[in-house]
Amino acid sequence: MSARTNGVEASKDPEPAPTEAEDDESDENLKKPTLTTSTTTGGEGQVSVALPAGEARRVVGADFAPMIVHSRGKQREYEAIGVLKQHGNRFKKVTIGDESTLSGTTIGTAQVRDTYGVGILAIRRATERLIAPRGATELLAGDTLIIVGRSSQLQTFEEVAT
């Protein structure tokens, strides 16, 4: 394991922690090897731990040393999807139908989030892809929306959209 606080240069010769034998100098035979530990001054920094996956989950989730872990192995979008799913949200593709009351309105005018409880993550059109569309974005018949919300909310929105 290694640890480093951002902006603080590591000491070249860390002081070893005292052993039990050093606290009680009367018995030389009790001397135990000194174990070094990774320490920081606190604040934001890096921690590197080499553990099997199951053990790593246990360590990172422990209450005694809360950590915020930023993965470098995945794109942030995939991490966001994981968080949304952990909180009961699901994803769905919905195509706006020709007869839908949503066709020709903007996301903001339709108050999609407030009315239906879903978020529109992306819109796929024949000629373009819109990621994280804003409220002023017009919804058109034939648009395929990637939406997120609870299952019942997704179903209600799909009924209105198609």
PDB file of N, CA, C and O in Angstrom, residues 78-148:
ATOM      1  N   TYR A  78     -19.577   5.535 -17.764  1.00  0.00           N
ATOM      2  CA  TYR A  78     -19.939   4.210 -17.273  1.00  0.00           C
ATOM      3  C   TYR A  78     -20.084   4.207 -15.757  1.00  0.00           C
ATOM      4  O   TYR A  78     -20.936   3.530 -15.203  1.00  0.00           O
ATOM      5  N   GLU A  79     -19.252   4.981 -15.088  1.00  0.00           N
ATOM      6  CA  GLU A  79     -19.369   5.090 -13.634  1.00  0.00           C
ATOM      7  C   GLU A  79     -20.686   5.759 -13.262  1.00  0.00           C
ATOM      8  O   GLU A  79     -21.356   5.353 -12.319  1.00  0.00           O
ATOM      9  N   ALA A  80     -21.080   6.788 -14.006  1.00  0.00           N
ATOM     10  CA  ALA A  80     -22.344   7.481 -13.747  1.00  0.00           C
ATOM     11  C   ALA A  80     -23.523   6.538 -13.946  1.00  0.00           C
ATOM     12  O   ALA A  80     -24.468   6.536 -13.152  1.00  0.00           O
ATOM     13  N   ILE A  81     -23.477   5.720 -14.973  1.00  0.00           N
ATOM     14  CA  ILE A  81     -24.538   4.748 -15.219  1.00  0.00           C
ATOM     15  C   ILE A  81     -24.638   3.784 -14.041  1.00  0.00           C
ATOM     16  O   ILE A  81     -25.730   3.466 -13.571  1.00  0.00           O
ATOM     17  N   GLY A  82     -23.509   3.334 -13.534  1.00  0.00           N
ATOM     18  CA  GLY A  82     -23.501   2.433 -12.385  1.00  0.00           C
ATOM     19  C   GLY A  82     -24.154   3.059 -11.168  1.00  0.00           C
ATOM     20  O   GLY A  82     -24.938   2.417 -10.460  1.00  0.00           O
ATOM     21  N   VAL A  83     -23.861   4.324 -10.915  1.00  0.00           N
ATOM     22  CA  VAL A  83     -24.464   5.020  -9.770  1.00  0.00           C
ATOM     23  C   VAL A  83     -25.973   5.141  -9.951  1.00  0.00           C
ATOM     24  O   VAL A  83     -26.747   4.895  -9.020  1.00  0.00           O
ATOM     25  N   LEU A  84     -26.411   5.501 -11.149  1.00  0.00           N
ATOM     26  CA  LEU A  84     -27.842   5.626 -11.408  1.00  0.00           C
ATOM     27  C   LEU A  84     -28.555   4.294 -11.197  1.00  0.00           C
ATOM     28  O   LEU A  84     -29.622   4.237 -10.588  1.00  0.00           O
ATOM     29  N   LYS A  85     -27.972   3.216 -11.681  1.00  0.00           N
ATOM     30  CA  LYS A  85     -28.584   1.893 -11.525  1.00  0.00           C
ATOM     31  C   LYS A  85     -28.649   1.467 -10.060  1.00  0.00           C
ATOM     32  O   LYS A  85     -29.620   0.859  -9.627  1.00  0.00           O
ATOM     33  N   GLN A  86     -27.618   1.795  -9.295  1.00  0.00           N
ATOM     34  CA  GLN A  86     -27.609   1.438  -7.876  1.00  0.00           C
ATOM     35  C   GLN A  86     -28.747   2.103  -7.121  1.00  0.00           C
ATOM     36  O   GLN A  86     -29.178   1.615  -6.087  1.00  0.00           O
ATOM     37  N   HIS A  87     -29.242   3.209  -7.623  1.00  0.00           N
ATOM     38  CA  HIS A  87     -30.322   3.933  -6.956  1.00  0.00           C
ATOM     39  C   HIS A  87     -31.688   3.661  -7.583  1.00  0.00           C
ATOM     40  O   HIS A  87     -32.610   4.459  -7.464  1.00  0.00           O
ATOM     41  N   GLY A  88     -31.807   2.527  -8.278  1.00  0.00           N
ATOM     42  CA  GLY A  88     -33.106   2.086  -8.778  1.00  0.00           C
ATOM     43  C   GLY A  88     -33.512   2.621 -10.128  1.00  0.00           C
ATOM     44  O   GLY A  88     -34.632   2.391 -10.569  1.00  0.00           O
ATOM     45  N   ASN A  89     -32.644   3.334 -10.801  1.00  0.00           N
ATOM     46  CA  ASN A  89     -32.979   3.870 -12.119  1.00  0.00           C
ATOM     47  C   ASN A  89     -32.681   2.853 -13.212  1.00  0.00           C
ATOM     48  O   ASN A  89     -31.811   2.014 -13.070  1.00  0.00           O
ATOM     49  N   ARG A  90     -33.419   2.972 -14.300  1.00  0.00           N
ATOM     50  CA  ARG A  90     -33.221   2.120 -15.463  1.00  0.00           C
ATOM     51  C   ARG A  90     -33.130   3.008 -16.695  1.00  0.00           C
ATOM     52  O   ARG A  90     -33.498   4.173 -16.669  1.00  0.00           O
ATOM     53  N   PHE A  91     -32.695   2.422 -17.785  1.00  0.00           N
ATOM     54  CA  PHE A  91     -32.521   3.140 -19.044  1.00  0.00           C
ATOM     55  C   PHE A  91     -33.413   2.520 -20.096  1.00  0.00           C
ATOM     56  O   PHE A  91     -33.677   1.327 -20.079  1.00  0.00           O
ATOM     57  N   LYS A  92     -33.857   3.362 -21.028  1.00  0.00           N
ATOM     58  CA  LYS A  92     -34.738   2.864 -22.075  1.00  0.00           C
ATOM     59  C   LYS A  92     -34.576   3.709 -23.320  1.00  0.00           C
ATOM     60  O   LYS A  92     -34.316   4.912 -23.242  1.00  0.00           O
ATOM     61  N   LYS A  93     -34.749   3.069 -24.476  1.00  0.00           N
ATOM     62  CA  LYS A  93     -34.804   3.785 -25.752  1.00  0.00           C
ATOM     63  C   LYS A  93     -36.273   3.936 -26.120  1.00  0.00           C
ATOM     64  O   LYS A  93     -37.026   2.964 -26.096  1.00  0.00           O
ATOM     65  N   VAL A  94     -36.652   5.150 -26.438  1.00  0.00           N
ATOM     66  CA  VAL A  94     -38.038   5.442 -26.815  1.00  0.00           C
ATOM     67  C   VAL A  94     -38.002   6.305 -28.074  1.00  0.00           C
ATOM     68  O   VAL A  94     -37.251   7.279 -28.141  1.00  0.00           O
ATOM     69  N   THR A  95     -38.822   5.960 -29.060  1.00  0.00           N
ATOM     70  CA  THR A  95     -38.896   6.748 -30.291  1.00  0.00           C
ATOM     71  C   THR A  95     -40.169   7.585 -30.273  1.00  0.00           C
ATOM     72  O   THR A  95     -41.260   7.070 -30.014  1.00  0.00           O
ATOM     73  N   ILE A  96     -40.010   8.868 -30.553  1.00  0.00           N
ATOM     74  CA  ILE A  96     -41.156   9.784 -30.591  1.00  0.00           C
ATOM     75  C   ILE A  96     -41.993   9.451 -31.825  1.00  0.00           C
ATOM     76  O   ILE A  96     -41.489   9.444 -32.949  1.00  0.00           O
ATOM     77  N   GLY A  97     -43.261   9.154 -31.598  1.00  0.00           N
ATOM     78  CA  GLY A  97     -44.161   8.805 -32.696  1.00  0.00           C
ATOM     79  C   GLY A  97     -44.713  10.022 -33.408  1.00  0.00           C
ATOM     80  O   GLY A  97     -44.689  11.139 -32.890  1.00  0.00           O
ATOM     81  N   ASP A  98     -45.243   9.783 -34.621  1.00  0.00           N
ATOM     82  CA  ASP A  98     -45.813  10.866 -35.427  1.00  0.00           C
ATOM     83  C   ASP A  98     -46.994  11.540 -34.730  1.00  0.00           C
ATOM     84  O   ASP A  98     -47.201  12.742 -34.879  1.00  0.00           O
ATOM     85  N   GLU A  99     -47.759  10.791 -33.979  1.00  0.00           N
ATOM     86  CA  GLU A  99     -48.969  11.310 -33.331  1.00  0.00           C
ATOM     87  C   GLU A  99     -48.720  11.755 -31.887  1.00  0.00           C
ATOM     88  O   GLU A  99     -49.648  12.181 -31.202  1.00  0.00           O
ATOM     89  N   SER A 100     -47.508  11.678 -31.414  1.00  0.00           N
ATOM     90  CA  SER A 100     -47.214  12.023 -30.030  1.00  0.00           C
ATOM     91  C   SER A 100     -47.409  13.513 -29.764  1.00  0.00           C
ATOM     92  O   SER A 100     -47.051  14.354 -30.594  1.00  0.00           O
ATOM     93  N   THR A 101     -47.960  13.825 -28.604  1.00  0.00           N
ATOM     94  CA  THR A 101     -48.120  15.227 -28.210  1.00  0.00           C
ATOM     95  C   THR A 101     -46.761  15.872 -27.931  1.00  0.00           C
ATOM     96  O   THR A 101     -46.663  17.096 -27.877  1.00  0.00           O
ATOM     97  N   LEU A 102     -45.711  15.070 -27.776  1.00  0.00           N
ATOM     98  CA  LEU A 102     -44.375  15.612 -27.532  1.00  0.00           C
ATOM     99  C   LEU A 102     -43.704  16.109 -28.813  1.00  0.00           C
ATOM    100  O   LEU A 102     -42.829  16.960 -28.762  1.00  0.00           O
ATOM    101  N   SER A 103     -44.118  15.578 -29.962  1.00  0.00           N
ATOM    102  CA  SER A 103     -43.518  15.963 -31.232  1.00  0.00           C
ATOM    103  C   SER A 103     -43.770  17.435 -31.510  1.00  0.00           C
ATOM    104  O   SER A 103     -44.905  17.912 -31.454  1.00  0.00           O
ATOM    105  N   GLY A 104     -42.686  18.177 -31.761  1.00  0.00           N
ATOM    106  CA  GLY A 104     -42.789  19.602 -32.047  1.00  0.00           C
ATOM    107  C   GLY A 104     -42.658  20.490 -30.818  1.00  0.00           C
ATOM    108  O   GLY A 104     -42.656  21.706 -30.943  1.00  0.00           O
ATOM    109  N   THR A 105     -42.555  19.901 -29.642  1.00  0.00           N
ATOM    110  CA  THR A 105     -42.356  20.703 -28.422  1.00  0.00           C
ATOM    111  C   THR A 105     -40.893  20.618 -28.003  1.00  0.00           C
ATOM    112  O   THR A 105     -40.146  19.760 -28.482  1.00  0.00           O
ATOM    113  N   THR A 106     -40.492  21.499 -27.122  1.00  0.00           N
ATOM    114  CA  THR A 106     -39.138  21.415 -26.587  1.00  0.00           C
ATOM    115  C   THR A 106     -39.165  20.607 -25.286  1.00  0.00           C
ATOM    116  O   THR A 106     -40.226  20.440 -24.668  1.00  0.00           O
ATOM    117  N   ILE A 107     -38.003  20.148 -24.888  1.00  0.00           N
ATOM    118  CA  ILE A 107     -37.895  19.389 -23.634  1.00  0.00           C
ATOM    119  C   ILE A 107     -38.380  20.246 -22.468  1.00  0.00           C
ATOM    120  O   ILE A 107     -39.120  19.774 -21.602  1.00  0.00           O
ATOM    121  N   GLY A 108     -38.001  21.527 -22.471  1.00  0.00           N
ATOM    122  CA  GLY A 108     -38.406  22.431 -21.398  1.00  0.00           C
ATOM    123  C   GLY A 108     -39.888  22.718 -21.388  1.00  0.00           C
ATOM    124  O   GLY A 108     -40.529  22.733 -20.333  1.00  0.00           O
ATOM    125  N   THR A 109     -40.466  22.972 -22.566  1.00  0.00           N
ATOM    126  CA  THR A 109     -41.907  23.252 -22.664  1.00  0.00           C
ATOM    127  C   THR A 109     -42.716  22.049 -22.195  1.00  0.00           C
ATOM    128  O   THR A 109     -43.720  22.191 -21.507  1.00  0.00           O
ATOM    129  N   ALA A 110     -42.288  20.862 -22.563  1.00  0.00           N
ATOM    130  CA  ALA A 110     -42.985  19.635 -22.162  1.00  0.00           C
ATOM    131  C   ALA A 110     -42.740  19.299 -20.694  1.00  0.00           C
ATOM    132  O   ALA A 110     -43.404  18.425 -20.144  1.00  0.00           O
ATOM    133  N   GLN A 111     -41.786  19.985 -20.068  1.00  0.00           N
ATOM    134  CA  GLN A 111     -41.417  19.737 -18.666  1.00  0.00           C
ATOM    135  C   GLN A 111     -41.240  18.236 -18.409  1.00  0.00           C
ATOM    136  O   GLN A 111     -41.826  17.663 -17.497  1.00  0.00           O
ATOM    137  N   VAL A 112     -40.406  17.621 -19.250  1.00  0.00           N
ATOM    138  CA  VAL A 112     -40.222  16.176 -19.219  1.00  0.00           C
ATOM    139  C   VAL A 112     -39.809  15.677 -17.836  1.00  0.00           C
ATOM    140  O   VAL A 112     -40.402  14.733 -17.308  1.00  0.00           O
ATOM    141  N   ARG A 113     -38.845  16.316 -17.234  1.00  0.00           N
ATOM    142  CA  ARG A 113     -38.361  15.845 -15.917  1.00  0.00           C
ATOM    143  C   ARG A 113     -39.432  16.018 -14.842  1.00  0.00           C
ATOM    144  O   ARG A 113     -39.699  15.114 -14.059  1.00  0.00           O
ATOM    145  N   ASP A 114     -40.077  17.190 -14.806  1.00  0.00           N
ATOM    146  CA  ASP A 114     -41.080  17.445 -13.770  1.00  0.00           C
ATOM    147  C   ASP A 114     -42.360  16.647 -13.983  1.00  0.00           C
ATOM    148  O   ASP A 114     -42.957  16.151 -13.035  1.00  0.00           O
ATOM    149  N   THR A 115     -42.800  16.541 -15.223  1.00  0.00           N
ATOM    150  CA  THR A 115     -44.064  15.871 -15.516  1.00  0.00           C
ATOM    151  C   THR A 115     -43.952  14.352 -15.466  1.00  0.00           C
ATOM    152  O   THR A 115     -44.833  13.683 -14.921  1.00  0.00           O
ATOM    153  N   TYR A 116     -42.876  13.811 -16.023  1.00  0.00           N
ATOM    154  CA  TYR A 116     -42.777  12.357 -16.161  1.00  0.00           C
ATOM    155  C   TYR A 116     -41.724  11.725 -15.243  1.00  0.00           C
ATOM    156  O   TYR A 116     -41.665  10.508 -15.113  1.00  0.00           O
ATOM    157  N   GLY A 117     -40.865  12.547 -14.652  1.00  0.00           N
ATOM    158  CA  GLY A 117     -39.843  12.015 -13.740  1.00  0.00           C
ATOM    159  C   GLY A 117     -38.695  11.322 -14.438  1.00  0.00           C
ATOM    160  O   GLY A 117     -37.980  10.539 -13.826  1.00  0.00           O
ATOM    161  N   VAL A 118     -38.513  11.588 -15.730  1.00  0.00           N
ATOM    162  CA  VAL A 118     -37.409  10.969 -16.472  1.00  0.00           C
ATOM    163  C   VAL A 118     -36.463  12.051 -16.976  1.00  0.00           C
ATOM    164  O   VAL A 118     -36.843  13.210 -17.135  1.00  0.00           O
ATOM    165  N   GLY A 119     -35.238  11.639 -17.207  1.00  0.00           N
ATOM    166  CA  GLY A 119     -34.256  12.531 -17.805  1.00  0.00           C
ATOM    167  C   GLY A 119     -33.910  12.038 -19.194  1.00  0.00           C
ATOM    168  O   GLY A 119     -33.817  10.834 -19.432  1.00  0.00           O
ATOM    169  N   ILE A 120     -33.756  12.958 -20.113  1.00  0.00           N
ATOM    170  CA  ILE A 120     -33.339  12.604 -21.469  1.00  0.00           C
ATOM    171  C   ILE A 120     -31.825  12.745 -21.529  1.00  0.00           C
ATOM    172  O   ILE A 120     -31.292  13.845 -21.395  1.00  0.00           O
ATOM    173  N   LEU A 121     -31.140  11.628 -21.702  1.00  0.00           N
ATOM    174  CA  LEU A 121     -29.681  11.623 -21.735  1.00  0.00           C
ATOM    175  C   LEU A 121     -29.133  11.921 -23.116  1.00  0.00           C
ATOM    176  O   LEU A 121     -28.078  12.538 -23.253  1.00  0.00           O
ATOM    177  N   ALA A 122     -29.847  11.456 -24.146  1.00  0.00           N
ATOM    178  CA  ALA A 122     -29.366  11.641 -25.515  1.00  0.00           C
ATOM    179  C   ALA A 122     -30.526  11.527 -26.491  1.00  0.00           C
ATOM    180  O   ALA A 122     -31.554  10.919 -26.187  1.00  0.00           O
ATOM    181  N   ILE A 123     -30.333  12.125 -27.658  1.00  0.00           N
ATOM    182  CA  ILE A 123     -31.302  12.019 -28.749  1.00  0.00           C
ATOM    183  C   ILE A 123     -30.539  11.590 -29.991  1.00  0.00           C
ATOM    184  O   ILE A 123     -29.521  12.170 -30.339  1.00  0.00           O
ATOM    185  N   ARG A 124     -31.062  10.559 -30.640  1.00  0.00           N
ATOM    186  CA  ARG A 124     -30.457  10.101 -31.896  1.00  0.00           C
ATOM    187  C   ARG A 124     -31.420  10.444 -33.025  1.00  0.00           C
ATOM    188  O   ARG A 124     -32.587  10.044 -33.012  1.00  0.00           O
ATOM    189  N   ARG A 125     -30.890  11.198 -33.971  1.00  0.00           N
ATOM    190  CA  ARG A 125     -31.640  11.565 -35.168  1.00  0.00           C
ATOM    191  C   ARG A 125     -30.923  10.991 -36.375  1.00  0.00           C
ATOM    192  O   ARG A 125     -29.773  10.576 -36.275  1.00  0.00           O
ATOM    193  N   ALA A 126     -31.568  11.017 -37.508  1.00  0.00           N
ATOM    194  CA  ALA A 126     -30.958  10.476 -38.726  1.00  0.00           C
ATOM    195  C   ALA A 126     -29.652  11.184 -39.053  1.00  0.00           C
ATOM    196  O   ALA A 126     -28.708  10.579 -39.548  1.00  0.00           O
ATOM    197  N   THR A 127     -29.580  12.482 -38.762  1.00  0.00           N
ATOM    198  CA  THR A 127     -28.412  13.261 -39.167  1.00  0.00           C
ATOM    199  C   THR A 127     -27.490  13.678 -38.026  1.00  0.00           C
ATOM    200  O   THR A 127     -26.415  14.211 -38.272  1.00  0.00           O
ATOM    201  N   GLU A 128     -27.911  13.473 -36.773  1.00  0.00           N
ATOM    202  CA  GLU A 128     -27.076  13.926 -35.653  1.00  0.00           C
ATOM    203  C   GLU A 128     -27.365  13.163 -34.366  1.00  0.00           C
ATOM    204  O   GLU A 128     -28.384  12.484 -34.251  1.00  0.00           O
ATOM    205  N   ARG A 129     -26.461  13.311 -33.431  1.00  0.00           N
ATOM    206  CA  ARG A 129     -26.593  12.756 -32.087  1.00  0.00           C
ATOM    207  C   ARG A 129     -26.466  13.918 -31.110  1.00  0.00           C
ATOM    208  O   ARG A 129     -25.509  14.693 -31.189  1.00  0.00           O
ATOM    209  N   LEU A 130     -27.399  14.049 -30.202  1.00  0.00           N
ATOM    210  CA  LEU A 130     -27.355  15.105 -29.191  1.00  0.00           C
ATOM    211  C   LEU A 130     -27.157  14.460 -27.827  1.00  0.00           C
ATOM    212  O   LEU A 130     -28.001  13.680 -27.382  1.00  0.00           O
ATOM    213  N   ILE A 131     -26.072  14.770 -27.174  1.00  0.00           N
ATOM    214  CA  ILE A 131     -25.779  14.239 -25.849  1.00  0.00           C
ATOM    215  C   ILE A 131     -26.138  15.299 -24.822  1.00  0.00           C
ATOM    216  O   ILE A 131     -25.772  16.465 -24.968  1.00  0.00           O
ATOM    217  N   ALA A 132     -26.847  14.910 -23.778  1.00  0.00           N
ATOM    218  CA  ALA A 132     -27.298  15.818 -22.721  1.00  0.00           C
ATOM    219  C   ALA A 132     -27.998  17.039 -23.316  1.00  0.00           C
ATOM    220  O   ALA A 132     -27.567  18.175 -23.135  1.00  0.00           O
ATOM    221  N   PRO A 133     -29.100  16.809 -24.036  1.00  0.00           N
ATOM    222  CA  PRO A 133     -29.796  17.935 -24.669  1.00  0.00           C
ATOM    223  C   PRO A 133     -30.368  18.903 -23.632  1.00  0.00           C
ATOM    224  O   PRO A 133     -30.755  18.508 -22.539  1.00  0.00           O
ATOM    225  N   ARG A 134     -30.386  20.150 -23.992  1.00  0.00           N
ATOM    226  CA  ARG A 134     -30.896  21.205 -23.103  1.00  0.00           C
ATOM    227  C   ARG A 134     -32.408  21.359 -23.257  1.00  0.00           C
ATOM    228  O   ARG A 134     -33.016  20.810 -24.175  1.00  0.00           O
ATOM    229  N   GLY A 135     -32.995  22.140 -22.386  1.00  0.00           N
ATOM    230  CA  GLY A 135     -34.444  22.354 -22.401  1.00  0.00           C
ATOM    231  C   GLY A 135     -34.967  22.971 -23.679  1.00  0.00           C
ATOM    232  O   GLY A 135     -36.115  22.760 -24.057  1.00  0.00           O
ATOM    233  N   ALA A 136     -34.129  23.725 -24.389  1.00  0.00           N
ATOM    234  CA  ALA A 136     -34.557  24.375 -25.631  1.00  0.00           C
ATOM    235  C   ALA A 136     -34.543  23.423 -26.828  1.00  0.00           C
ATOM    236  O   ALA A 136     -34.979  23.792 -27.920  1.00  0.00           O
ATOM    237  N   THR A 137     -34.077  22.196 -26.627  1.00  0.00           N
ATOM    238  CA  THR A 137     -34.011  21.230 -27.726  1.00  0.00           C
ATOM    239  C   THR A 137     -35.413  20.761 -28.096  1.00  0.00           C
ATOM    240  O   THR A 137     -36.179  20.310 -27.247  1.00  0.00           O
ATOM    241  N   GLU A 138     -35.732  20.850 -29.392  1.00  0.00           N
ATOM    242  CA  GLU A 138     -37.043  20.429 -29.875  1.00  0.00           C
ATOM    243  C   GLU A 138     -37.071  18.915 -30.068  1.00  0.00           C
ATOM    244  O   GLU A 138     -36.114  18.322 -30.568  1.00  0.00           O
ATOM    245  N   LEU A 139     -38.164  18.319 -29.655  1.00  0.00           N
ATOM    246  CA  LEU A 139     -38.387  16.893 -29.861  1.00  0.00           C
ATOM    247  C   LEU A 139     -39.138  16.716 -31.174  1.00  0.00           C
ATOM    248  O   LEU A 139     -40.145  17.389 -31.412  1.00  0.00           O
ATOM    249  N   LEU A 140     -38.629  15.830 -32.025  1.00  0.00           N
ATOM    250  CA  LEU A 140     -39.217  15.624 -33.344  1.00  0.00           C
ATOM    251  C   LEU A 140     -39.686  14.185 -33.503  1.00  0.00           C
ATOM    252  O   LEU A 140     -39.090  13.259 -32.936  1.00  0.00           O
ATOM    253  N   ALA A 141     -40.744  14.003 -34.302  1.00  0.00           N
ATOM    254  CA  ALA A 141     -41.192  12.648 -34.613  1.00  0.00           C
ATOM    255  C   ALA A 141     -40.026  11.888 -35.246  1.00  0.00           C
ATOM    256  O   ALA A 141     -39.313  12.436 -36.090  1.00  0.00           O
ATOM    257  N   GLY A 142     -39.797  10.673 -34.796  1.00  0.00           N
ATOM    258  CA  GLY A 142     -38.690   9.872 -35.302  1.00  0.00           C
ATOM    259  C   GLY A 142     -37.441   9.952 -34.432  1.00  0.00           C
ATOM    260  O   GLY A 142     -36.533   9.140 -34.584  1.00  0.00           O
ATOM    261  N   ASP A 143     -37.369  10.922 -33.524  1.00  0.00           N
ATOM    262  CA  ASP A 143     -36.238  10.994 -32.593  1.00  0.00           C
ATOM    263  C   ASP A 143     -36.240   9.757 -31.692  1.00  0.00           C
ATOM    264  O   ASP A 143     -37.285   9.365 -31.174  1.00  0.00           O
ATOM    265  N   THR A 144     -35.081   9.162 -31.534  1.00  0.00           N
ATOM    266  CA  THR A 144     -34.930   8.087 -30.562  1.00  0.00           C
ATOM    267  C   THR A 144     -34.247   8.678 -29.344  1.00  0.00           C
ATOM    268  O   THR A 144     -33.146   9.215 -29.447  1.00  0.00           O
ATOM    269  N   LEU A 145     -34.927   8.597 -28.214  1.00  0.00           N
ATOM    270  CA  LEU A 145     -34.426   9.175 -26.977  1.00  0.00           C
ATOM    271  C   LEU A 145     -33.850   8.077 -26.083  1.00  0.00           C
ATOM    272  O   LEU A 145     -34.422   6.989 -25.991  1.00  0.00           O
ATOM    273  N   ILE A 146     -32.771   8.362 -25.446  1.00  0.00           N
ATOM    274  CA  ILE A 146     -32.241   7.505 -24.387  1.00  0.00           C
ATOM    275  C   ILE A 146     -32.654   8.199 -23.096  1.00  0.00           C
ATOM    276  O   ILE A 146     -32.219   9.324 -22.832  1.00  0.00           O
ATOM    277  N   ILE A 147     -33.518   7.541 -22.316  1.00  0.00           N
ATOM    278  CA  ILE A 147     -34.048   8.163 -21.112  1.00  0.00           C
ATOM    279  C   ILE A 147     -33.681   7.342 -19.876  1.00  0.00           C
ATOM    280  O   ILE A 147     -33.376   6.149 -19.973  1.00  0.00           O
ATOM    281  N   VAL A 148     -33.713   7.997 -18.731  1.00  0.00           N
ATOM    282  CA  VAL A 148     -33.393   7.344 -17.466  1.00  0.00           C
ATOM    283  C   VAL A 148     -34.471   7.714 -16.454  1.00  0.00           C
ATOM    284  O   VAL A 148     -34.973   8.835 -16.444  1.00  0.00           O
TER     285      VAL A 148
END
